[in-house]
CSV table of N, CA and C in Angstrom, one decimal:
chain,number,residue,atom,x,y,z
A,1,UNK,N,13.4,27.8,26.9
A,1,UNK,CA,13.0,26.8,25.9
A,1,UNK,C,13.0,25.5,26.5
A,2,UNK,N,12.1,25.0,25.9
A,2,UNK,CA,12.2,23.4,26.8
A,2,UNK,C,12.5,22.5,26.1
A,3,UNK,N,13.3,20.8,26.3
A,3,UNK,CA,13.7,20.3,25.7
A,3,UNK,C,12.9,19.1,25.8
A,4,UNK,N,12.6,18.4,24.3
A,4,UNK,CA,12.1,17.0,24.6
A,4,UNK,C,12.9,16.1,24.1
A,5,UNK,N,13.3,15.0,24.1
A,5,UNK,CA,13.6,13.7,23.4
A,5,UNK,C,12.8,13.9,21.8
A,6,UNK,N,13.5,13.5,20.7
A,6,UNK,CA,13.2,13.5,19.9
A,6,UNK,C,13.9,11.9,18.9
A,7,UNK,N,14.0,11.2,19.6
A,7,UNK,CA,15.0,10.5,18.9
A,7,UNK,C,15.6,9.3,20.1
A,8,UNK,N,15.6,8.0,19.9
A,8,UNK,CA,16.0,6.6,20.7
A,8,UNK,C,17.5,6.3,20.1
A,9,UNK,N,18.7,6.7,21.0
A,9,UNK,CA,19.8,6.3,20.3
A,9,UNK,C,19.7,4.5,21.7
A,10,UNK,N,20.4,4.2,20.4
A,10,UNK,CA,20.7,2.5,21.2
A,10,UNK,C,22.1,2.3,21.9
A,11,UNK,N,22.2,1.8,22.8
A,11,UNK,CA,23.5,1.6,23.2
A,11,UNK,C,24.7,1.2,22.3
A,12,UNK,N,25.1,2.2,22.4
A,12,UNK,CA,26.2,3.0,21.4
A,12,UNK,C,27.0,3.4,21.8
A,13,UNK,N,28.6,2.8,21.9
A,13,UNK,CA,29.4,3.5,22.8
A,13,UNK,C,30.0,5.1,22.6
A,14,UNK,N,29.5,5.8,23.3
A,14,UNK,CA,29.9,6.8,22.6
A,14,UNK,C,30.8,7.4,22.3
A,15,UNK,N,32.5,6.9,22.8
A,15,UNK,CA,33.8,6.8,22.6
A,15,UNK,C,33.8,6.9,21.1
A,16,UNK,N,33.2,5.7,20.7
A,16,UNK,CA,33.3,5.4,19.4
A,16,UNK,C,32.9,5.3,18.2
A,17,UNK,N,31.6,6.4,18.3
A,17,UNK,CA,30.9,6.9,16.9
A,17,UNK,C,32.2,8.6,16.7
A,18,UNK,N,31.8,8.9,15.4
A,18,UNK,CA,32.3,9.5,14.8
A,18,UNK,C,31.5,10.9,13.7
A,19,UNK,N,30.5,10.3,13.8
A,19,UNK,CA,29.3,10.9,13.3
A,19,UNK,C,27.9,10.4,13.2
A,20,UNK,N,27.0,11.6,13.4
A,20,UNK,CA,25.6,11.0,13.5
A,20,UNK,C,25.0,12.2,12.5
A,21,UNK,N,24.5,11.7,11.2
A,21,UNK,CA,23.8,12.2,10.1
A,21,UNK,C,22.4,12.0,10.2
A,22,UNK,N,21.2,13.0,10.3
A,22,UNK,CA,20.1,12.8,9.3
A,22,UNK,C,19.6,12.6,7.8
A,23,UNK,N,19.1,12.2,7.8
A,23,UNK,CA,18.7,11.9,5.9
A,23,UNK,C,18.1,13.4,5.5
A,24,UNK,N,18.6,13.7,4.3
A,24,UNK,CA,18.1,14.9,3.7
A,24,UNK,C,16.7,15.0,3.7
A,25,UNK,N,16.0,14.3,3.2
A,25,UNK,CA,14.5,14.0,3.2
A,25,UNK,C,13.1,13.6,4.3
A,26,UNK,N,14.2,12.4,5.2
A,26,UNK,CA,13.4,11.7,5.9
A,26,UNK,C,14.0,12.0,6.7
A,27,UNK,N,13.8,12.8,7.7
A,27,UNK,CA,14.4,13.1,8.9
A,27,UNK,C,14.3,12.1,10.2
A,28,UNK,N,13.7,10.9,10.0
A,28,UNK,CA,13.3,9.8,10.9
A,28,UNK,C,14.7,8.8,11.0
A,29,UNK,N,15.0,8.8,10.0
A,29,UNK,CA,16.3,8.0,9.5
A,29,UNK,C,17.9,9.1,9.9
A,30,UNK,N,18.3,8.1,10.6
A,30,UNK,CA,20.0,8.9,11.1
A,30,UNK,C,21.0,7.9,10.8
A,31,UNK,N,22.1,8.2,10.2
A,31,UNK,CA,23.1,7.3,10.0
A,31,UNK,C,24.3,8.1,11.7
A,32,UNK,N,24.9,6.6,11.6
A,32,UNK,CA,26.3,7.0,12.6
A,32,UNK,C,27.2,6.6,12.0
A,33,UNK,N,28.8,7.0,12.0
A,33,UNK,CA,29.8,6.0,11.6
A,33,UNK,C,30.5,6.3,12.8
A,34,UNK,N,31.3,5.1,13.1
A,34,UNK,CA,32.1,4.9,14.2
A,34,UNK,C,33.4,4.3,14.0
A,35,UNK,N,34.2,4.0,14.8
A,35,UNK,CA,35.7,4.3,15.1
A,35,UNK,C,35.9,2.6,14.7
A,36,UNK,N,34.8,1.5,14.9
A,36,UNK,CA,34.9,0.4,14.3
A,36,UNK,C,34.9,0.2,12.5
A,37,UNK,N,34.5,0.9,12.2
A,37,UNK,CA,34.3,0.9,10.6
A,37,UNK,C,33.0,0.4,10.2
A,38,UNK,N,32.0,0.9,11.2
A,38,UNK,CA,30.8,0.7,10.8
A,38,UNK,C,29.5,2.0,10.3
A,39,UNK,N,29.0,1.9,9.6
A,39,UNK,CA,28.2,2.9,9.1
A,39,UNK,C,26.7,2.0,9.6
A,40,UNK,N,26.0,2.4,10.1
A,40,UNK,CA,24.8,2.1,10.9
A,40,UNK,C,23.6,3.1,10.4
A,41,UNK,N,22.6,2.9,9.7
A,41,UNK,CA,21.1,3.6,9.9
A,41,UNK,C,20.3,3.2,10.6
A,42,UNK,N,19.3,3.8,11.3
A,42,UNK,CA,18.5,3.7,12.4
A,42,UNK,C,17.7,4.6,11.5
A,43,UNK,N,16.0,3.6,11.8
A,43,UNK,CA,14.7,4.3,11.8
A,43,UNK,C,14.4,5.1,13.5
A,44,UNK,N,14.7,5.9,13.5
A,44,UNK,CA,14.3,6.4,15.0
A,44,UNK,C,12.9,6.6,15.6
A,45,UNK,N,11.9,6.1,14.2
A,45,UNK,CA,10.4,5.8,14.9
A,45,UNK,C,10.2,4.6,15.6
A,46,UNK,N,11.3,3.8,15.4
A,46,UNK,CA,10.8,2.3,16.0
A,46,UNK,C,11.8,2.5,17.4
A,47,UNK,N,11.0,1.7,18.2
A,47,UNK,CA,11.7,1.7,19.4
A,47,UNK,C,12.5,0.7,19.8
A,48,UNK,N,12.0,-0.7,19.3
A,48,UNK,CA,13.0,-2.0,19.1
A,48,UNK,C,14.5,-1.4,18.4
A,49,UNK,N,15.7,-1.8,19.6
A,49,UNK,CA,16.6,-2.1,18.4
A,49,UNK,C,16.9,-2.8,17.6
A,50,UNK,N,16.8,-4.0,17.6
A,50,UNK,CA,16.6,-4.8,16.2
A,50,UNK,C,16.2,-4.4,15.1
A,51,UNK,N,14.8,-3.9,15.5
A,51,UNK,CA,14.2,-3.2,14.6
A,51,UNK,C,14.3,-2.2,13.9
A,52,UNK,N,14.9,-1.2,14.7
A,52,UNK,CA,15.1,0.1,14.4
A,52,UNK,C,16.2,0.2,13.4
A,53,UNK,N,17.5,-0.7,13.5
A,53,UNK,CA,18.4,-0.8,12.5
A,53,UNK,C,18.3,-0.9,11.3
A,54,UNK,N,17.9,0.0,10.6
A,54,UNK,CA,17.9,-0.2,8.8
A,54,UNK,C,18.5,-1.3,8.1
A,55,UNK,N,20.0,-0.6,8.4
A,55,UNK,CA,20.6,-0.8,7.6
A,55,UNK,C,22.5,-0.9,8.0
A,56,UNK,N,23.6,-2.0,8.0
A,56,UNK,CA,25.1,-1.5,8.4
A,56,UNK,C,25.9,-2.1,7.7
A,57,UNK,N,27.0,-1.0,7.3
A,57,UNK,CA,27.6,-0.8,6.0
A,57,UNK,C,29.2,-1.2,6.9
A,58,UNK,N,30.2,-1.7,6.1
A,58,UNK,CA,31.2,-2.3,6.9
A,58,UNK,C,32.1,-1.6,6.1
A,59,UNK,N,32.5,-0.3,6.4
A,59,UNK,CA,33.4,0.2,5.6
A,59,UNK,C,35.3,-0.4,5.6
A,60,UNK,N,35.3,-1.0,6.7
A,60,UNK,CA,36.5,-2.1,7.2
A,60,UNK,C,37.5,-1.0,7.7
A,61,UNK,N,37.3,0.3,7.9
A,61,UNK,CA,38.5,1.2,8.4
A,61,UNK,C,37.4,2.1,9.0
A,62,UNK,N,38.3,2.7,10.4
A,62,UNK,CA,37.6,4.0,11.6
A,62,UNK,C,37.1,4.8,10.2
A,63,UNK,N,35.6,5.3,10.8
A,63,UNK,CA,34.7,5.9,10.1
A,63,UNK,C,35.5,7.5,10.2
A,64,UNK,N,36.1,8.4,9.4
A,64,UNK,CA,36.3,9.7,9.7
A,64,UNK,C,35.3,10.6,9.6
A,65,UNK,N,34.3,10.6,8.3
A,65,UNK,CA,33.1,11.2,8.3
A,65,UNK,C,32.4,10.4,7.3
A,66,UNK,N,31.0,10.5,7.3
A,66,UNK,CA,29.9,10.0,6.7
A,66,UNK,C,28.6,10.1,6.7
A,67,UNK,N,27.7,10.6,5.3
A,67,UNK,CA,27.2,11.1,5.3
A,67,UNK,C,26.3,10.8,4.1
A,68,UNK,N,24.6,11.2,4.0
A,68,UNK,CA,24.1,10.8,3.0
A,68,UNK,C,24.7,12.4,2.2
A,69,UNK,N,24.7,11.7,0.7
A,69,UNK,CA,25.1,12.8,-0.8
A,69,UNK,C,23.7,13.0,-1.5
A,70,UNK,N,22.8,11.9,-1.3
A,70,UNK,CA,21.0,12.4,-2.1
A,70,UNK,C,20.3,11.4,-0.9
A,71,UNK,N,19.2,11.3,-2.0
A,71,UNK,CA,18.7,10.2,-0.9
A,71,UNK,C,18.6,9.0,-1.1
A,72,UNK,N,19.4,8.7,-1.4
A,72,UNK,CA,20.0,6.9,-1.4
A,72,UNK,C,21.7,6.6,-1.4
A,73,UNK,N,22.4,7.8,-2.0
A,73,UNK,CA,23.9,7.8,-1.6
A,73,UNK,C,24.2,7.8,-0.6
A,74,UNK,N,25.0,7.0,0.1
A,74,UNK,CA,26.1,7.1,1.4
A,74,UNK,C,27.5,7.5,0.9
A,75,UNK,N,28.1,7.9,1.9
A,75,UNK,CA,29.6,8.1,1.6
A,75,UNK,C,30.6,8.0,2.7
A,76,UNK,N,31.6,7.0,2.5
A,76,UNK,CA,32.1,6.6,3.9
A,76,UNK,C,33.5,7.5,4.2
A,77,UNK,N,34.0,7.5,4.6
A,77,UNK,CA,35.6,8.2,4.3
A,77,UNK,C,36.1,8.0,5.8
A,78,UNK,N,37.4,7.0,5.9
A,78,UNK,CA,37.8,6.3,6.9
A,78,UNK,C,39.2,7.5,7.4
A,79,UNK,N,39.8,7.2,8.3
A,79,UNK,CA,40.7,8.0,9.3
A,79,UNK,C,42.0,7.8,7.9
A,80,UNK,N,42.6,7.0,7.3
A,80,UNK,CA,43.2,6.6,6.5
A,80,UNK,C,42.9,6.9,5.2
A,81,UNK,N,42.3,7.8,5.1
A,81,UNK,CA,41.2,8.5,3.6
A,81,UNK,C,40.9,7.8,2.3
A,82,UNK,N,40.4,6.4,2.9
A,82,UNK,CA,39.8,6.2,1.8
A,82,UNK,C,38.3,6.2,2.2
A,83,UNK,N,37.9,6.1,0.6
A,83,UNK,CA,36.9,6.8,-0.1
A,83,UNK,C,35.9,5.7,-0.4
A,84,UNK,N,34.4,5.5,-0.2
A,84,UNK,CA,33.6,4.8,-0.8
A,84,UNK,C,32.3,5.0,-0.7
A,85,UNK,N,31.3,5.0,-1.9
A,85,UNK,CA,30.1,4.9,-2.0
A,85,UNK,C,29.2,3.7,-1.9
A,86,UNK,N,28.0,4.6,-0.9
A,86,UNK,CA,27.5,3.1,-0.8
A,86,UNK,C,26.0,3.6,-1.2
A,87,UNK,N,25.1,2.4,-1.2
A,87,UNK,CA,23.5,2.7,-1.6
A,87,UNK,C,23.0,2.1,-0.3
A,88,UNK,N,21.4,3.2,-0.4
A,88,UNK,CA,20.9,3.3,0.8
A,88,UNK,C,20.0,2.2,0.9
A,89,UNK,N,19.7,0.8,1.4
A,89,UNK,CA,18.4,0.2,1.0
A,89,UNK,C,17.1,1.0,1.4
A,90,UNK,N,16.2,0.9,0.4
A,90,UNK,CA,15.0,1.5,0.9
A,90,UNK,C,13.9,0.6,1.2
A,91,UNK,N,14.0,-0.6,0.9
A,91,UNK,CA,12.8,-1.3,1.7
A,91,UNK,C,12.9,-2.3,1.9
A,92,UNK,N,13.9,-2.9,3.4
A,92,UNK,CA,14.6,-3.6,4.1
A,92,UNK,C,14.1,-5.4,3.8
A,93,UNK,N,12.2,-4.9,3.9
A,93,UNK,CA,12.0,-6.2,3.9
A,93,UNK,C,11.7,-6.6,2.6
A,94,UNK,N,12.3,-6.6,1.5
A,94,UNK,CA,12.1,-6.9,-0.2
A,94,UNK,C,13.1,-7.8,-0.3
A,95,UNK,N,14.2,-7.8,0.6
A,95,UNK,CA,15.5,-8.9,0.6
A,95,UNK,C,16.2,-9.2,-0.6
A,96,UNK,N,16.1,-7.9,-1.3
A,96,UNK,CA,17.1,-7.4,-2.6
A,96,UNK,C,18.4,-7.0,-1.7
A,97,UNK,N,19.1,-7.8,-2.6
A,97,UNK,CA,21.1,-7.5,-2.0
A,97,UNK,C,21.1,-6.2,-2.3
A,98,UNK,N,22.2,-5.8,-1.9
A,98,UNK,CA,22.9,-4.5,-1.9
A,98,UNK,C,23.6,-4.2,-2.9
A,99,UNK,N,23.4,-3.0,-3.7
A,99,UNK,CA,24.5,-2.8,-5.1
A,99,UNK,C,25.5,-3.2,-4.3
A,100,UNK,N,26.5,-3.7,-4.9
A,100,UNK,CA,28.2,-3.4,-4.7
A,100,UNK,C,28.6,-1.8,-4.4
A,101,UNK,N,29.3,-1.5,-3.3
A,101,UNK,CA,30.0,-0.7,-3.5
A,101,UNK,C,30.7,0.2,-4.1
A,102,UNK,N,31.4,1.2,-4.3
A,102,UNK,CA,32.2,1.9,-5.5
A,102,UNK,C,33.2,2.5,-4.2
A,103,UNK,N,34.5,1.7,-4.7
A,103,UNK,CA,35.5,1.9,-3.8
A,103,UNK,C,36.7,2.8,-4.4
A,104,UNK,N,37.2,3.9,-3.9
A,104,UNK,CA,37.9,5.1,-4.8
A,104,UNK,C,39.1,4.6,-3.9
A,105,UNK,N,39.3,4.1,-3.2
A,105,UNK,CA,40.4,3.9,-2.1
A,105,UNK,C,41.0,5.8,-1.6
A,106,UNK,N,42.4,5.5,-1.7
A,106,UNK,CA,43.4,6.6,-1.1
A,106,UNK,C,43.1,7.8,-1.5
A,107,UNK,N,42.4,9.1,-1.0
A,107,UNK,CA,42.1,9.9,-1.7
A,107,UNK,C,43.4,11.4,-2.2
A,108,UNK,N,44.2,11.1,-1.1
A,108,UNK,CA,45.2,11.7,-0.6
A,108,UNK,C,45.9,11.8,-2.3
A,109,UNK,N,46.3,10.9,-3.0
A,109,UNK,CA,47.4,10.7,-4.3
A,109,UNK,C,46.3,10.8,-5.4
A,110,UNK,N,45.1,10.5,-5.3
A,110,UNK,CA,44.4,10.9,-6.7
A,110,UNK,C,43.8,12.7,-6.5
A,111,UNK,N,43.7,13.1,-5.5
A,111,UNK,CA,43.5,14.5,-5.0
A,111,UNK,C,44.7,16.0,-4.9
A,112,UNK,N,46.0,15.0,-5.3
A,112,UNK,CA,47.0,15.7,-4.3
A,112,UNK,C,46.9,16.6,-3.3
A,113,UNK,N,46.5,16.0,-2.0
A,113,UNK,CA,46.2,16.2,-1.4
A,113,UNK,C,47.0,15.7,0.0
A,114,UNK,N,46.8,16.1,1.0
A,114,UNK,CA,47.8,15.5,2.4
A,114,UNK,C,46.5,15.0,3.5
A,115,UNK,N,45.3,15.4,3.2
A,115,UNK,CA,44.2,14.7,4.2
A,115,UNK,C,43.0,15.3,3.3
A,116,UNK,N,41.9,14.5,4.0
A,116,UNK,CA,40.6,15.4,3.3
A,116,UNK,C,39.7,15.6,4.3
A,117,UNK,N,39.5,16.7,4.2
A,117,UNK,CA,38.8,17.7,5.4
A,117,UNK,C,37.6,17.2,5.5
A,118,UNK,N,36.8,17.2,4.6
A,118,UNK,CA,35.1,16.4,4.5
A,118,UNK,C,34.7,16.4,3.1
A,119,UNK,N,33.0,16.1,3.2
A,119,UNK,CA,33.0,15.7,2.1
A,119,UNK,C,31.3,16.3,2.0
A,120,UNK,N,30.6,17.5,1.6
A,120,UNK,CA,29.8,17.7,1.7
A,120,UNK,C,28.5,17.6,0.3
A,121,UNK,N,27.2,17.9,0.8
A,121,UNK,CA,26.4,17.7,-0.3
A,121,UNK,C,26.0,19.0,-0.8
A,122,UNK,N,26.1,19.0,-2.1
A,122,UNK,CA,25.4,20.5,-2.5
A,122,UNK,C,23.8,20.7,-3.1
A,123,UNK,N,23.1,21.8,-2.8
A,123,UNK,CA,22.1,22.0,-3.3
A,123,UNK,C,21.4,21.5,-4.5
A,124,UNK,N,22.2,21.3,-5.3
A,124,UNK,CA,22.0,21.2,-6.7
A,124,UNK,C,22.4,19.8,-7.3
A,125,UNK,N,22.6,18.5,-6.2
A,125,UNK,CA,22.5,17.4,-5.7
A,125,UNK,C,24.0,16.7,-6.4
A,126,UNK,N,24.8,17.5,-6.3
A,126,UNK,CA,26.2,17.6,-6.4
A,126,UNK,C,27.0,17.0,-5.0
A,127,UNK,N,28.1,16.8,-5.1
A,127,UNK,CA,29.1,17.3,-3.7
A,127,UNK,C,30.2,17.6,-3.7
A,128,UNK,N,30.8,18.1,-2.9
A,128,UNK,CA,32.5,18.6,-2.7
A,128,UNK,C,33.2,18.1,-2.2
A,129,UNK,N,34.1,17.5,-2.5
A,129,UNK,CA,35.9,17.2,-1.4
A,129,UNK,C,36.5,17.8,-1.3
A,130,UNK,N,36.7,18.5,-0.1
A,130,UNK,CA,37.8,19.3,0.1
A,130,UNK,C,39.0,18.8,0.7
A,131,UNK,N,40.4,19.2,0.8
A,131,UNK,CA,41.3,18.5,0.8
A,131,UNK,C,42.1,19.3,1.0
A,132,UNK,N,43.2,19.2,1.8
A,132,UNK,CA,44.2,20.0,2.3
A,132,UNK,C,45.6,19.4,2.5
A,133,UNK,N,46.5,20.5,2.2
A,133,UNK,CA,47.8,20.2,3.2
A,133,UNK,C,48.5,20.7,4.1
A,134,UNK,N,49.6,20.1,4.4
A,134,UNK,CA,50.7,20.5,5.9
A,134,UNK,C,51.6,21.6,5.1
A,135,UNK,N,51.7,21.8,4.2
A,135,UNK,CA,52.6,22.6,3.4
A,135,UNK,C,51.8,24.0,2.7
A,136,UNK,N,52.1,25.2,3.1
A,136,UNK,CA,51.6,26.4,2.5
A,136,UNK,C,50.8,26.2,1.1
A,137,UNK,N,50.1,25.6,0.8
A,137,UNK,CA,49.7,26.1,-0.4
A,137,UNK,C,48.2,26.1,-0.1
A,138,UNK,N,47.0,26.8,-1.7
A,138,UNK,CA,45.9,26.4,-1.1
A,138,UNK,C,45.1,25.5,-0.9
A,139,UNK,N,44.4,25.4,-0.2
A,139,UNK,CA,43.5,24.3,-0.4
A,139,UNK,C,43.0,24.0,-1.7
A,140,UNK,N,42.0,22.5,-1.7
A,140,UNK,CA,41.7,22.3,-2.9
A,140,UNK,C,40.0,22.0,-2.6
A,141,UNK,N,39.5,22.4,-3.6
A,141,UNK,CA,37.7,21.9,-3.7
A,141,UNK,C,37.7,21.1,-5.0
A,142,UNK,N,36.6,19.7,-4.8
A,142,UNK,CA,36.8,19.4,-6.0
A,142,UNK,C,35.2,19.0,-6.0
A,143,UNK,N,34.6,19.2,-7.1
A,143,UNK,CA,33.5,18.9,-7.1
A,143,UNK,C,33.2,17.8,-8.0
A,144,UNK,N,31.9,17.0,-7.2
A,144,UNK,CA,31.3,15.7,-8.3
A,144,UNK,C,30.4,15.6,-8.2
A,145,UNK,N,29.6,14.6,-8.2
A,145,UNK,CA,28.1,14.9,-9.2
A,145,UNK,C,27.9,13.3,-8.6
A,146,UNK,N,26.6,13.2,-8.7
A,146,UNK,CA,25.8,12.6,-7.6
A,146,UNK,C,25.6,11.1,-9.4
């Protein structure tokens, strides 16, 4: 099988990303989150990095996972488990602000929970938290809606 390049990552330390997401739809578009608390999209057809940057979301704590939930939801979830939704801008140069946020904070006490494992998208444009502990019991799924 042969391999080609498919994709321009920018100088990115790679220590310190955490995840690198495709868009459900647009597969041109990749988000990263990184160990700075930054959530970053990249157009990966542009070759400028200036350019190529969409879009970066400051979640203010190490990115633990993140990921688009449709196609304009983000979702951040820091080392320290908190929780937050963000929106995707979709056309950079219209220079419309960014909704606010929706900040759930600690997810650990509203979950009872001891960490949260991830946070996935479902088919049916839902998603899951799952959430665990250090103590025998079972895990938990919780489901929410987009």
């Amino acid at each position: 099988m042969s391999q080609r390049q498919v994709a321009q990552l920018y100088p990115l330390p790679a220590a310190d990303l955490s995840q690198l997401q495709f868009h459900p739809s647009r597969p041109q578009i990749l988000l990263s989150g990184s160990t700075d608390g930054l959530v970053n999209i990249y157009n990966t057809t542009i070759i400028d990095e200036e350019e190529a940057l969409h879009q970066t979301i400051n979640h203010g704590a190490s990115i633990h996972h993140s990921n688009f939930l449709s196609d304009v939801d983000i979702f951040a979830l820091s080392h320290d488990e908190k929780f937050s939704m963000y929106e995707l801008v979709t056309n950079p140069e219209e220079g419309i602000e960014e909704p606010s946020p929706i900040h759930f904070g600690d997810m650990r006490g509203k979950l009872a929970g001891e960490y949260v494992v991830n946070v996935i998208r479902r088919p049916d444009a839902g998603s899951v938290i799952g959430v665990g502990t250090h103590r025998y019991v079972p895990a938990g799924i919780f489901r929410g809606s987009s």
